[in-house]
Coordinates of C-alpha atoms in Angstrom, one line a residue:
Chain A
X287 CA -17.9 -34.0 -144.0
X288 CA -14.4 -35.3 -142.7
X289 CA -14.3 -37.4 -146.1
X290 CA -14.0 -34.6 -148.0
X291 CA -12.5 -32.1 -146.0
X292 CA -10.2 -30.1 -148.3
X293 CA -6.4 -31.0 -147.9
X294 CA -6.1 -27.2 -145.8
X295 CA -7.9 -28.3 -142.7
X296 CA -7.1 -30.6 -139.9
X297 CA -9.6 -31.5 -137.0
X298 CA -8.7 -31.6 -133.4
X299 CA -10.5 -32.6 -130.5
X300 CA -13.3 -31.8 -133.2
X301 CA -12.7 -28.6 -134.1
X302 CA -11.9 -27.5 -137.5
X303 CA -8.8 -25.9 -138.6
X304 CA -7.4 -24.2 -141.3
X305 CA -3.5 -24.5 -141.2
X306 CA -1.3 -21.6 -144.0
X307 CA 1.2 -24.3 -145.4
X308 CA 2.9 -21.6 -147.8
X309 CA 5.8 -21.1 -145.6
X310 CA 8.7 -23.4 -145.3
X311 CA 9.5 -22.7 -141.5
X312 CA 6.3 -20.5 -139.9
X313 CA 3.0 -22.0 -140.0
X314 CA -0.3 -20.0 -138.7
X315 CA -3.6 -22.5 -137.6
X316 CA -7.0 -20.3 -137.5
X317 CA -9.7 -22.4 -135.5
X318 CA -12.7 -22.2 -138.0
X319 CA -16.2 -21.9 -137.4
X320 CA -18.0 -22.6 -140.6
X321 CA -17.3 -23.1 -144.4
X322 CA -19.3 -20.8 -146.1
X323 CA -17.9 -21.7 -149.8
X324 CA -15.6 -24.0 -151.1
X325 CA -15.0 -24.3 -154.8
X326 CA -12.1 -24.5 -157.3
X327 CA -12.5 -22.5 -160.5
X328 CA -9.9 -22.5 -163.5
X329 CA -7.2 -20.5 -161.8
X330 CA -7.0 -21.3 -157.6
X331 CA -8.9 -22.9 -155.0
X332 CA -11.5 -20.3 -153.2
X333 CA -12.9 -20.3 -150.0
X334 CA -14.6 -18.1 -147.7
X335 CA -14.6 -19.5 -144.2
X336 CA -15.8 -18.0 -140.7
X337 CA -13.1 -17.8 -138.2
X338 CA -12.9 -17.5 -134.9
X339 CA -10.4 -14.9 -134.8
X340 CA -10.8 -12.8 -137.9
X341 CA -14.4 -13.6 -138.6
X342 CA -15.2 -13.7 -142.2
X343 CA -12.1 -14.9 -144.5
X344 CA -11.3 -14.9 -148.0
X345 CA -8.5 -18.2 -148.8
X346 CA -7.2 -18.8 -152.5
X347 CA -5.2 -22.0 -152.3
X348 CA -5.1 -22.3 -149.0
X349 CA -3.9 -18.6 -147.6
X350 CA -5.4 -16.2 -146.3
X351 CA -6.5 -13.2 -148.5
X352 CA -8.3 -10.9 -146.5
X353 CA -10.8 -10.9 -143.5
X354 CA -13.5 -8.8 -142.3
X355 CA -12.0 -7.6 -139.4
X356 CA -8.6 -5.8 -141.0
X357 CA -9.0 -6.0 -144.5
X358 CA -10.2 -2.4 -144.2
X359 CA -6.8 -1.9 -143.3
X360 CA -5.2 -3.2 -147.3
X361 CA -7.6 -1.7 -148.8
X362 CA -8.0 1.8 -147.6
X363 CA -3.8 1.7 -148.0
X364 CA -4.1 0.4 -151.5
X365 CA -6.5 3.1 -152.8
X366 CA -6.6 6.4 -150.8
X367 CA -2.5 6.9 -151.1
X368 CA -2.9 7.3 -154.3
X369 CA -6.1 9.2 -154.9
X370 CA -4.7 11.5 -152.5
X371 CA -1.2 11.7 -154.5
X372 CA -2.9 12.3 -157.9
X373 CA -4.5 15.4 -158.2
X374 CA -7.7 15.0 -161.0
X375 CA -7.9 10.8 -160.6
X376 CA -10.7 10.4 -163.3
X377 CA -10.1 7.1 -164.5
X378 CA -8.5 4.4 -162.8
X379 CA -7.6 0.5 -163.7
X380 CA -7.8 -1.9 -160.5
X381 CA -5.7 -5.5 -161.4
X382 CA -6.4 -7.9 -159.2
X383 CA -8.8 -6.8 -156.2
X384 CA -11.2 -9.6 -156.6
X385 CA -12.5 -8.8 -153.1
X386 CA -13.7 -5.4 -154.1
X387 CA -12.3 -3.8 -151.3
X388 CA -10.0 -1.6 -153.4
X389 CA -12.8 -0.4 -155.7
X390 CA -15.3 0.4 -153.2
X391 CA -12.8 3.0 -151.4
X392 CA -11.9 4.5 -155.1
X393 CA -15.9 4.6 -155.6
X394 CA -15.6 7.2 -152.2
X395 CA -13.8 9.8 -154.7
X396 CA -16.6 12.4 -156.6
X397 CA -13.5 12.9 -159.0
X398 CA -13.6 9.2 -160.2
X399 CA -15.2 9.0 -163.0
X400 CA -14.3 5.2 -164.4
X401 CA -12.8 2.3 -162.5
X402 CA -12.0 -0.7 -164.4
X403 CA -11.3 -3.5 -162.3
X404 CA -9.6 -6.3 -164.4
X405 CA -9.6 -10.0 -162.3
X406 CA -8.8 -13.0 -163.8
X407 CA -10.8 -15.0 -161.4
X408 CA -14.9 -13.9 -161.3
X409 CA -15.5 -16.8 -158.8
X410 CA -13.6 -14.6 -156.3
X411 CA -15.6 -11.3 -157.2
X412 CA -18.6 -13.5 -157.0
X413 CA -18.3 -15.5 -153.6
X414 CA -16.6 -12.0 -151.8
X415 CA -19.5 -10.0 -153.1
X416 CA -22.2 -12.5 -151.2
X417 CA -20.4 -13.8 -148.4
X418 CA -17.6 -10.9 -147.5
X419 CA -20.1 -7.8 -147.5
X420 CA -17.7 -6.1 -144.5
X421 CA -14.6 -5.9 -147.5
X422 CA -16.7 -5.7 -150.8
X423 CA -19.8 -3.8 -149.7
X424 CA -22.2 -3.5 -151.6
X425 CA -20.6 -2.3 -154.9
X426 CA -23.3 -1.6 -157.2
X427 CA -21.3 1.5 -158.5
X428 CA -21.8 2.6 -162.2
X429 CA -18.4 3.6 -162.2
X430 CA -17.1 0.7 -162.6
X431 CA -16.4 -2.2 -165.3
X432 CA -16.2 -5.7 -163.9
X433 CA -14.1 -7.2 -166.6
X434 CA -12.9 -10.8 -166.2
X435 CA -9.2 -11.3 -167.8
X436 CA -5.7 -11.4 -167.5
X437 CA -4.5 -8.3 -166.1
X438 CA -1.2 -8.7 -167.8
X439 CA -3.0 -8.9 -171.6
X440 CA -5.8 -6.2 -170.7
X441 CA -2.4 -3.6 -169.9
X442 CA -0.1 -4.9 -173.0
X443 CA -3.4 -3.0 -175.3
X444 CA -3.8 0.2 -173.6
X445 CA -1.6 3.3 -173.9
X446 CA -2.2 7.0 -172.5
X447 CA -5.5 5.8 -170.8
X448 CA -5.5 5.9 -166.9
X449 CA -4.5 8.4 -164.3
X450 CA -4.3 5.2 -161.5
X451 CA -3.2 2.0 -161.9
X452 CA -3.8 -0.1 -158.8
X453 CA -2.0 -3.5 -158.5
X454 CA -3.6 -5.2 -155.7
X455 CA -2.7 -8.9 -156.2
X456 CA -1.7 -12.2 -154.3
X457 CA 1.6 -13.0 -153.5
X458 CA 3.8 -13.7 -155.9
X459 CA 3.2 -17.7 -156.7
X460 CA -0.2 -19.1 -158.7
X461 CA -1.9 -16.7 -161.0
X462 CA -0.2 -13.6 -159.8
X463 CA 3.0 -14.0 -160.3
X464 CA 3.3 -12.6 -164.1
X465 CA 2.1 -9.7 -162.2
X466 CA 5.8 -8.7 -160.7
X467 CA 7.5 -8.9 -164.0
X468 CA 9.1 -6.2 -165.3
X469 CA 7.6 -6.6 -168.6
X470 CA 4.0 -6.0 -166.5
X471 CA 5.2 -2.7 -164.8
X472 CA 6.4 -1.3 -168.8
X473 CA 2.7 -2.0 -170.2
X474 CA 1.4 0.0 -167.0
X475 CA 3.6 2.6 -167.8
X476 CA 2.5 2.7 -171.2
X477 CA -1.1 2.7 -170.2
X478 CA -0.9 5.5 -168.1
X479 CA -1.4 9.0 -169.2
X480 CA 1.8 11.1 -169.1
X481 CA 1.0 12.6 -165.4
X482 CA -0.4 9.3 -164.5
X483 CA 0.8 6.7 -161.1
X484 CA 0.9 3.2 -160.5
X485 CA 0.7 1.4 -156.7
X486 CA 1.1 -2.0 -156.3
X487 CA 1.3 -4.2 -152.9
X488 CA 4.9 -5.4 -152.4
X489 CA 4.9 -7.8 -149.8
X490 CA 6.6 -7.9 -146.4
X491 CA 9.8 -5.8 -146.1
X492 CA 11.1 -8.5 -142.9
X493 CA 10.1 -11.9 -145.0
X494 CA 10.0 -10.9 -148.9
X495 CA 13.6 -8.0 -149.1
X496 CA 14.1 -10.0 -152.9
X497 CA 10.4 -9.5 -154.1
X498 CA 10.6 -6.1 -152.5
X499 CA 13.9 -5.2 -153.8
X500 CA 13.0 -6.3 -157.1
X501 CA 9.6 -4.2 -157.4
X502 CA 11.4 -1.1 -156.2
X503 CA 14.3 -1.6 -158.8
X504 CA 11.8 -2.5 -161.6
X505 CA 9.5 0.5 -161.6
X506 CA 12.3 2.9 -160.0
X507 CA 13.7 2.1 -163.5
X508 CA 10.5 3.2 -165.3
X509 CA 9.1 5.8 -163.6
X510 CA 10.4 9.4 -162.8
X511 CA 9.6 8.9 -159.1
X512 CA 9.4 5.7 -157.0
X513 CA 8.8 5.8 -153.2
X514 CA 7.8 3.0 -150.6
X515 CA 5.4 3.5 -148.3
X516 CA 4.2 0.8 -145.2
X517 CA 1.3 -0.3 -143.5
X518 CA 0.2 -2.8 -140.9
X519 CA -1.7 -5.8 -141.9
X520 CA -2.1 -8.4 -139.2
X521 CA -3.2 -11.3 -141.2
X522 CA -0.1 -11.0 -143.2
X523 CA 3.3 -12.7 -141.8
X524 CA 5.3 -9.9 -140.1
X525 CA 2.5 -7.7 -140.2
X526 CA 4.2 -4.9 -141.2
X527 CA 3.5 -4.7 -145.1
X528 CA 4.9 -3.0 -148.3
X529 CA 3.6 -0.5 -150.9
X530 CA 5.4 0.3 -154.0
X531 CA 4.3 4.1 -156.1
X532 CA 5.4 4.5 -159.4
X533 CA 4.5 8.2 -160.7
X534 CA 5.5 9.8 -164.0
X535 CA 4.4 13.4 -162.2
X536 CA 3.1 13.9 -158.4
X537 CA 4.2 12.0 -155.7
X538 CA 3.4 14.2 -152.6
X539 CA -0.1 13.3 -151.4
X540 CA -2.4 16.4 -150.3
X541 CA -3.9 14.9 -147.5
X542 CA -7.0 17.8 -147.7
X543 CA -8.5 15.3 -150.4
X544 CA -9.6 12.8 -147.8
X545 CA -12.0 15.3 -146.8
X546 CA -15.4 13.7 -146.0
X547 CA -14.8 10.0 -146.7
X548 CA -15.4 7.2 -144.1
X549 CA -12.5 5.3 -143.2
X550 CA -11.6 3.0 -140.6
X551 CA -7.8 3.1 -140.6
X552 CA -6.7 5.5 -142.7
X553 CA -6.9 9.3 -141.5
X554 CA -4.9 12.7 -143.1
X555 CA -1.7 11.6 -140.3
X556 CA -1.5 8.1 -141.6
X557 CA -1.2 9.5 -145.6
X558 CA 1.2 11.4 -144.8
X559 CA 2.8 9.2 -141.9
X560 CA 3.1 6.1 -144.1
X561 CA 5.9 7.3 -146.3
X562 CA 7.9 7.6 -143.0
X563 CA 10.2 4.7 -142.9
X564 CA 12.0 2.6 -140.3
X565 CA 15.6 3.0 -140.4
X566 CA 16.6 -0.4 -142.0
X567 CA 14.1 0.3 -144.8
X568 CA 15.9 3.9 -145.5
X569 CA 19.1 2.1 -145.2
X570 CA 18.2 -0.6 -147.9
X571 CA 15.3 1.5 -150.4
X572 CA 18.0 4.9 -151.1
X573 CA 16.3 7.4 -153.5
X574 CA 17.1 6.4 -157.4
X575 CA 18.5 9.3 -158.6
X576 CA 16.3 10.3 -161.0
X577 CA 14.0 11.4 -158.2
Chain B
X43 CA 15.2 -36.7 -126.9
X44 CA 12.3 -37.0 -128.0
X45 CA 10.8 -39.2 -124.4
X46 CA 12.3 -35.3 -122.8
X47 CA 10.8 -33.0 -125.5
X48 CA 8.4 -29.7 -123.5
X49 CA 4.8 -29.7 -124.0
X50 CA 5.5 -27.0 -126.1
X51 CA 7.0 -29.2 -129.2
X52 CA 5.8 -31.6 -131.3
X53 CA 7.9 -33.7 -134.3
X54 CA 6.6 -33.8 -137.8
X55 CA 8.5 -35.6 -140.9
X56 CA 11.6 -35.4 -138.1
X57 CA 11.0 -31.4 -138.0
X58 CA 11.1 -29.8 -134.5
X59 CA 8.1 -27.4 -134.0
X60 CA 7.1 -25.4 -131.3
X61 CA 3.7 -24.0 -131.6
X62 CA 2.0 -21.2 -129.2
X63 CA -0.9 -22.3 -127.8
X64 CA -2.1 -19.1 -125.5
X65 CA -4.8 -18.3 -128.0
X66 CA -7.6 -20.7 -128.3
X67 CA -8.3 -19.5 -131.7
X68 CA -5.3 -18.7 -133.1
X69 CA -1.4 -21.1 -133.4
X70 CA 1.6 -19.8 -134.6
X71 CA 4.2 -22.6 -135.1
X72 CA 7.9 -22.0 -135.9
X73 CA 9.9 -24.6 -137.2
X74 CA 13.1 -25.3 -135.0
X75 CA 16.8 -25.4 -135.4
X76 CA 18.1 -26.5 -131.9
X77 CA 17.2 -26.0 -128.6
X78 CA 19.5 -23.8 -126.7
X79 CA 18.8 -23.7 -123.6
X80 CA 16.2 -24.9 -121.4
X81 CA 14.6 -24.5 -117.7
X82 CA 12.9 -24.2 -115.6
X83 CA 13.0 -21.1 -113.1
X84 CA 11.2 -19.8 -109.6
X85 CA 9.0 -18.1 -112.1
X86 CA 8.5 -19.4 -115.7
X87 CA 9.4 -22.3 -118.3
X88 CA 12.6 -20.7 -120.1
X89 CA 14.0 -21.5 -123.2
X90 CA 16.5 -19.7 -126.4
X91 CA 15.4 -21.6 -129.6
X92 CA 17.2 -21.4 -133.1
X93 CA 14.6 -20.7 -135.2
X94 CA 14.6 -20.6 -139.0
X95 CA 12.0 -18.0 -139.5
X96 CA 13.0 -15.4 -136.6
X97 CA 16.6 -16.7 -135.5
X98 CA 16.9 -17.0 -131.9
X99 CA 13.7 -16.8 -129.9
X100 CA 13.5 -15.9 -126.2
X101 CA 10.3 -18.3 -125.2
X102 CA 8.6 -18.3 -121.5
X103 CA 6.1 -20.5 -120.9
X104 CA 6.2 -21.2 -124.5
X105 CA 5.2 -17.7 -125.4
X106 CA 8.0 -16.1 -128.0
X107 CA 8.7 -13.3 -126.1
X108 CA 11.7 -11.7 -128.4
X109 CA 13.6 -12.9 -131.2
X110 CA 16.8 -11.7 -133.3
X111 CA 15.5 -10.4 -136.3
X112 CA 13.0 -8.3 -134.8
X113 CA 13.7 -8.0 -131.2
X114 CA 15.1 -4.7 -131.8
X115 CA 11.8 -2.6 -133.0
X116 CA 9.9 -3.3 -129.4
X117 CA 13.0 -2.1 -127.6
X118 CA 14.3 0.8 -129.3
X119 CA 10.5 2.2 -129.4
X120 CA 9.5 1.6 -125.7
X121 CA 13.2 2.9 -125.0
X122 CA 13.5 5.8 -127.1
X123 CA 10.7 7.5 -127.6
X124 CA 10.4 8.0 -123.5
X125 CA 14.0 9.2 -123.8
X126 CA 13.2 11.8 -126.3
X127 CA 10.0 13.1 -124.0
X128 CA 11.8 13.8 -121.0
X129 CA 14.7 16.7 -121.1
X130 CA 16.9 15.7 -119.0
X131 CA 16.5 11.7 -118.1
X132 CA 19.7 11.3 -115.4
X133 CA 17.8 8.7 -113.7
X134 CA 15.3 5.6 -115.1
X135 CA 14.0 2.4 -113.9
X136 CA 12.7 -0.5 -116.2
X137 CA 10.7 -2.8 -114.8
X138 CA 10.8 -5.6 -116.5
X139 CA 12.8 -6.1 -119.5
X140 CA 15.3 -9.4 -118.4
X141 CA 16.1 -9.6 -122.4
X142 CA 18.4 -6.2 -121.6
X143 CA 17.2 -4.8 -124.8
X144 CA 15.4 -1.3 -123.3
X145 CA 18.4 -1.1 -121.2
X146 CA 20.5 -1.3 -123.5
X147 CA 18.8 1.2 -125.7
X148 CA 18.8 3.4 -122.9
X149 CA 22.6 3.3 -122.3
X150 CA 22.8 5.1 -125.6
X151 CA 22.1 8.4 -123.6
X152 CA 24.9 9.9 -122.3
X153 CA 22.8 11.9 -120.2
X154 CA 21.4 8.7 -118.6
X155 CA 23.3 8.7 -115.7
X156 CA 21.8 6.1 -113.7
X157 CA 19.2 2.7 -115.0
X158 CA 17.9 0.7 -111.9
X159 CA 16.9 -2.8 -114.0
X160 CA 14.4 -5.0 -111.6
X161 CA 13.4 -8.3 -113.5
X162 CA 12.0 -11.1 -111.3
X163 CA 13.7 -14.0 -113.0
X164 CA 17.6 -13.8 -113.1
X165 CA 17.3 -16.7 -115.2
X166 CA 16.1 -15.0 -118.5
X167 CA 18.8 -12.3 -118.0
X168 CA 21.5 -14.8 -117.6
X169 CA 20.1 -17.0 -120.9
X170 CA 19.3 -13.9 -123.0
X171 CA 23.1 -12.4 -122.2
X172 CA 24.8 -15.7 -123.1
X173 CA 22.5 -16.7 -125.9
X174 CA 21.1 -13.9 -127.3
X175 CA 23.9 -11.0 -127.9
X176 CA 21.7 -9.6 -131.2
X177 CA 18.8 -8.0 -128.5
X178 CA 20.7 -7.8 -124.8
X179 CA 23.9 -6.8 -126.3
X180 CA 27.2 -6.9 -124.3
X181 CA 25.6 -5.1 -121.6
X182 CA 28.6 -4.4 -119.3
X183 CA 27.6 -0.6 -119.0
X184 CA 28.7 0.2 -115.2
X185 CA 25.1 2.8 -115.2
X186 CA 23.2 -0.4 -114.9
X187 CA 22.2 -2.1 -111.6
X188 CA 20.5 -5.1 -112.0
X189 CA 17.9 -6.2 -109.3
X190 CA 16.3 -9.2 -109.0
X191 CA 13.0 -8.9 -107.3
X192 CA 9.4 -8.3 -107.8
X193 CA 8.6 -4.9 -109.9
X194 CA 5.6 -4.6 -108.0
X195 CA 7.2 -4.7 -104.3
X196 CA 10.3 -2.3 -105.6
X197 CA 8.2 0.2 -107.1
X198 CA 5.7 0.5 -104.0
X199 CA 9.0 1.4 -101.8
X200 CA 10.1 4.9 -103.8
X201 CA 9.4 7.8 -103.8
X202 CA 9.9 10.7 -106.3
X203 CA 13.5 9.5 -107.4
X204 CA 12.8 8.7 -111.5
X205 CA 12.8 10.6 -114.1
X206 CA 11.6 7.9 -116.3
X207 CA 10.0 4.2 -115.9
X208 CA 9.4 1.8 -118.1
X209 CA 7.4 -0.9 -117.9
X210 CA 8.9 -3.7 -120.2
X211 CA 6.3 -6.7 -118.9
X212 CA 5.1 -10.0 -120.9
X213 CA 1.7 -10.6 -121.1
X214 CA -0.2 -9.8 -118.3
X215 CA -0.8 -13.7 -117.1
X216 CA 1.8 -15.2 -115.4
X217 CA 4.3 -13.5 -113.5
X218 CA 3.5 -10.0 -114.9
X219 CA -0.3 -9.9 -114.7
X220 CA 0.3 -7.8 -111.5
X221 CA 2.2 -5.4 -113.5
X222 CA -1.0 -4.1 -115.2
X223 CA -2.8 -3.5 -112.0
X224 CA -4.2 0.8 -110.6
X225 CA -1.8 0.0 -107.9
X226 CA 0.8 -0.9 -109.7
X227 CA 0.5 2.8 -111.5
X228 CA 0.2 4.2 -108.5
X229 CA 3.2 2.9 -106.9
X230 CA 4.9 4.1 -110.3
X231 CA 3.8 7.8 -110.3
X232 CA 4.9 8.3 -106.9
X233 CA 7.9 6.7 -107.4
X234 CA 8.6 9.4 -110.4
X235 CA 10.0 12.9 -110.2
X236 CA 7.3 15.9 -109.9
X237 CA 8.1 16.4 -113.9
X238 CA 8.9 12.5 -114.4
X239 CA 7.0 9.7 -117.1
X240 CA 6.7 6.3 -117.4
X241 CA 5.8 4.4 -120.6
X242 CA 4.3 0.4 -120.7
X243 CA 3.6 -2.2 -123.5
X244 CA -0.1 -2.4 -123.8
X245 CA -0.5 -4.7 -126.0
X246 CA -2.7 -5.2 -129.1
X247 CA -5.1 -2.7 -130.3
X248 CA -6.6 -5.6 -132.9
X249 CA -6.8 -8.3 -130.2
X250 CA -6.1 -7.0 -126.9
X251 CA -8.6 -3.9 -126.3
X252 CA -9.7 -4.8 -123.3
X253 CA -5.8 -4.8 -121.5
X254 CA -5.4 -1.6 -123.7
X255 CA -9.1 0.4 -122.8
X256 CA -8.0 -0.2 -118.9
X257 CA -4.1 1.1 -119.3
X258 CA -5.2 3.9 -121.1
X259 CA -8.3 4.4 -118.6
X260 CA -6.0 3.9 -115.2
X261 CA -2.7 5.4 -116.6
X262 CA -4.7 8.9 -118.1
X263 CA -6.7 9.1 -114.3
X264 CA -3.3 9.3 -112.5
X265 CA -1.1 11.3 -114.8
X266 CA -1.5 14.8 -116.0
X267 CA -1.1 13.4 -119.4
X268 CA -1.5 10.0 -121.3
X269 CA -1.1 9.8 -125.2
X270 CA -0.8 6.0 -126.9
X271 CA 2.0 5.3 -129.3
X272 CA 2.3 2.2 -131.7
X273 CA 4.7 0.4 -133.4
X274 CA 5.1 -3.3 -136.1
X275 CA 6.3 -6.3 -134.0
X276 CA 6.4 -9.0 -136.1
X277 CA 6.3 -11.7 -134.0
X278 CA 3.7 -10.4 -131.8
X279 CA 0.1 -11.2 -132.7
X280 CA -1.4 -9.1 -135.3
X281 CA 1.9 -7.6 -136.1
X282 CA 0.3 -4.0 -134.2
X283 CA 1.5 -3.1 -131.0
X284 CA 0.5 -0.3 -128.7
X285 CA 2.5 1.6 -125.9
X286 CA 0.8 4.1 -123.1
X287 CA 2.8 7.0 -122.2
X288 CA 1.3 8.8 -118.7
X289 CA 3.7 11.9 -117.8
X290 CA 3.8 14.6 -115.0
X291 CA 4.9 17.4 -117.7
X292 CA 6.8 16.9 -120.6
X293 CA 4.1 14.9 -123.2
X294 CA 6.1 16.1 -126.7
X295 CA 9.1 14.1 -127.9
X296 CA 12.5 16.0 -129.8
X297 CA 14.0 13.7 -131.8
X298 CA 16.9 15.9 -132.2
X299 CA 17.7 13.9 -129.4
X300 CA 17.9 10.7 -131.4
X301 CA 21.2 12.5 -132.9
X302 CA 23.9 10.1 -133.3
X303 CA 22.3 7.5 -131.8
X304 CA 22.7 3.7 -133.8
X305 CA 19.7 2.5 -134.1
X306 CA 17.9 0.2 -136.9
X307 CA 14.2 0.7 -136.8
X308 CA 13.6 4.2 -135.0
X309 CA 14.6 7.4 -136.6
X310 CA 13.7 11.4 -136.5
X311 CA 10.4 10.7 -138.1
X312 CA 9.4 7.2 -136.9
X313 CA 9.9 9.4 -133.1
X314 CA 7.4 12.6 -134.4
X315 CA 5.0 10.0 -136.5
X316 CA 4.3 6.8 -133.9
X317 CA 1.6 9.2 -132.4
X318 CA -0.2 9.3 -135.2
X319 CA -2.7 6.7 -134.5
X320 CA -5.1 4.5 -136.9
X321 CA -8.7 6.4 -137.1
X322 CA -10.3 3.6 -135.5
X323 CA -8.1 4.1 -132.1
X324 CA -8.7 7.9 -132.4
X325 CA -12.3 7.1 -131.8
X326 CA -11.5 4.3 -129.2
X327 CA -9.3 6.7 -127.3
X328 CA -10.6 9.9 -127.1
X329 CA -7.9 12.4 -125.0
X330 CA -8.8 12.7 -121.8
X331 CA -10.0 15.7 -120.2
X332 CA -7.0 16.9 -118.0
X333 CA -4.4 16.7 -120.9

């Protein structure tokens, strides 16, 4: 196996592990169990790989995507802020979220009617829905369309559809990166119905201020309200991580709609808690002033 | 200087990296400007590093224990949220704490009128106030008394004099696993005022719940009240980090008394909302009965 041990792993003393080369200056080693897959489709390298310390992981390209034990954390953040912001959320569009984490909380709504989940990569809906059960579940929802494409070409052709939009995408390098344009955030816009929101993950507010600065500039400029709000992932650098809503109407979640759904991390305190903001984020996010 | 380098570093491409190695499953390596200083104490392996990804570091046994871009959050939350709890705090001990951050937080009180500091190693007060000004500030505040002995042995000789203590301790191996001990706690509540409080780090609620189940356990059987807090701390392992507040009386902060005070990460809300816990530690930590 050593021969072909991808170019992400090292061995010591004979144990396997998986070293994150994506930062210039900060590098975090997980000791690995056991590859469970390892593949490369058109878009990224995939693996799913047992670790010691997070069990189960997702890893495009070498990082980290999500793991079973917090990547309940991302995903109840991503999708219950804004099902609890929008009042009637009927349809919804998930880009990205080829771990199925996102739609599986959206599926907890009776309101939902249609979620379209748009990834460019099936290999990742594929591998996460057999070997990461703990994220994906078992999604075998009606509700929603599995539709494999570019999510910046499925948005550029819809207009007045969706109530939600949920961006839930990699970091900004490899196939997500047309997915922080501006040009990206004015077809969402255009695919949302008048009262309609967006939310998109917007990186680390201690390692990422340009991304985030940019993404809160970009749809602050579109949308009649924009407002950050933060969670803690630990398998992300910093831990503490951004969340960007764009909304052409509401923006003051009603916590009472959690009501009866299972969650792990999220509870009515952290919906509203989450839009609470440490100082030095105040200090650099002001309000736009159309808000 | 390479035949001198500490365990702690190794060279690659001519790169200095120190990597943390407490976790068998888990390394965190930061690439490395310069070595500032380095000893080696009565107590502990001390170093100040330049860092690229977290500026100056404060490393004990090769543990980061504070840095400059983030050292700030951990103290102003174990600092003020105690300081908003308690009325009228004239008189506080920190136990603990040789970066001088907490104490320095604290001197923002004019009401303090009084801070008894006892660290054990007067070597990581010394480095941290030449080396690293960003987190111990120019602490020449004439309230403070530094002490330079055990926590343990200085607690277990007072006696209701405190209004507040805080417990500012590293990890508990090394020279601070005695500073998670019952009798340790004990020692503390009697040292504390018939309507006093004391507040400890307790780690990680993602990778430490053993350390934290005990606190919360020893800390709610002593005190009429114990209630958990938590805050981001980036450099700290999975970026989560809890605090255990056990108090005589007062259990409710007023962050009216934050007014005026300069602070970067804490604010009105961040004091009211760091209570707010994650669902999955509601259910870990019920409340106790007495409180």
């Amino acid at each position: 196996m050593n021969k072909n041990l991808p170019v992400y792993f090292s061995k010591q003393d004979g144990d396997l592990w998986l070293t994150e080369e994506e930062r210039e200056d900060l590098k975090i080693s997980y000791r690995i169990k056991e590859i469970l897959f390892e593949g490369q489709s058109e878009f990224q390298h995939v693996m799913v790989l047992d670790s010691y310390s997070f069990g189960r992981m997702l890893v495009l390209d070498g990082i980290v995507q999500t793991t079973s034990i917090d990547g309940y954390i991302y995903n109840e953040m991503i999708s219950h802020v804004p099902l609890c912001i929008h009042p009637e959320p009927k349809k919804i569009l998930i880009i990205g979220g080829g771990d199925c984490g996102a739609a599986k909380e959206v599926c907890k709504y009776a309101v939902v009617d249609q979620v379209d989940m748009v990834e460019i990569d099936k290999l990742v809906v594929e591998v996460c829905q057999h070997h990461l059960p703990e994220v994906s579940g078992p999604l075998a929802d009606s509700r929603v369309q599995f539709i494999y494409d570019d999510g910046v070409n499925f948005a550029e052709n819809k207009e007045n559809e969706y109530d939600v939009v949920i961006v839930d995408s990699s970091d900004p390098i490899g196939p997500a990166k047309s997915l922080f344009e501006k040009s990206f955030y004015q077809s969402i816009h255009k695919s949302l119905k008048a009262d309609g929101l967006m939310v998109c993950q917007s990186q680390s507010p201690i390692f990422h201020q340009e991304v985030m600065q940019q993404t809160y500039q970009r749809i602050g400029e579109l949308f009649h309200f924009v407002k950050l709000y933060t969670a803690v992932v630990p398998t992300y650098p910093g831990g503490l991580w951004s969340f960007t809503v764009g909304s052409k109407n509401y923006i003051n979640p009603d916590p009472a709609r959690l009501k009866d759904k299972e969650t792990h991390y999220v509870n009515k305190d952290i919906i509203e808690r989450c839009f609470s903001l440490p100082q030095f984020m105040i200090e650099q996010y002001p309000p736009f002033e159309n808000n």
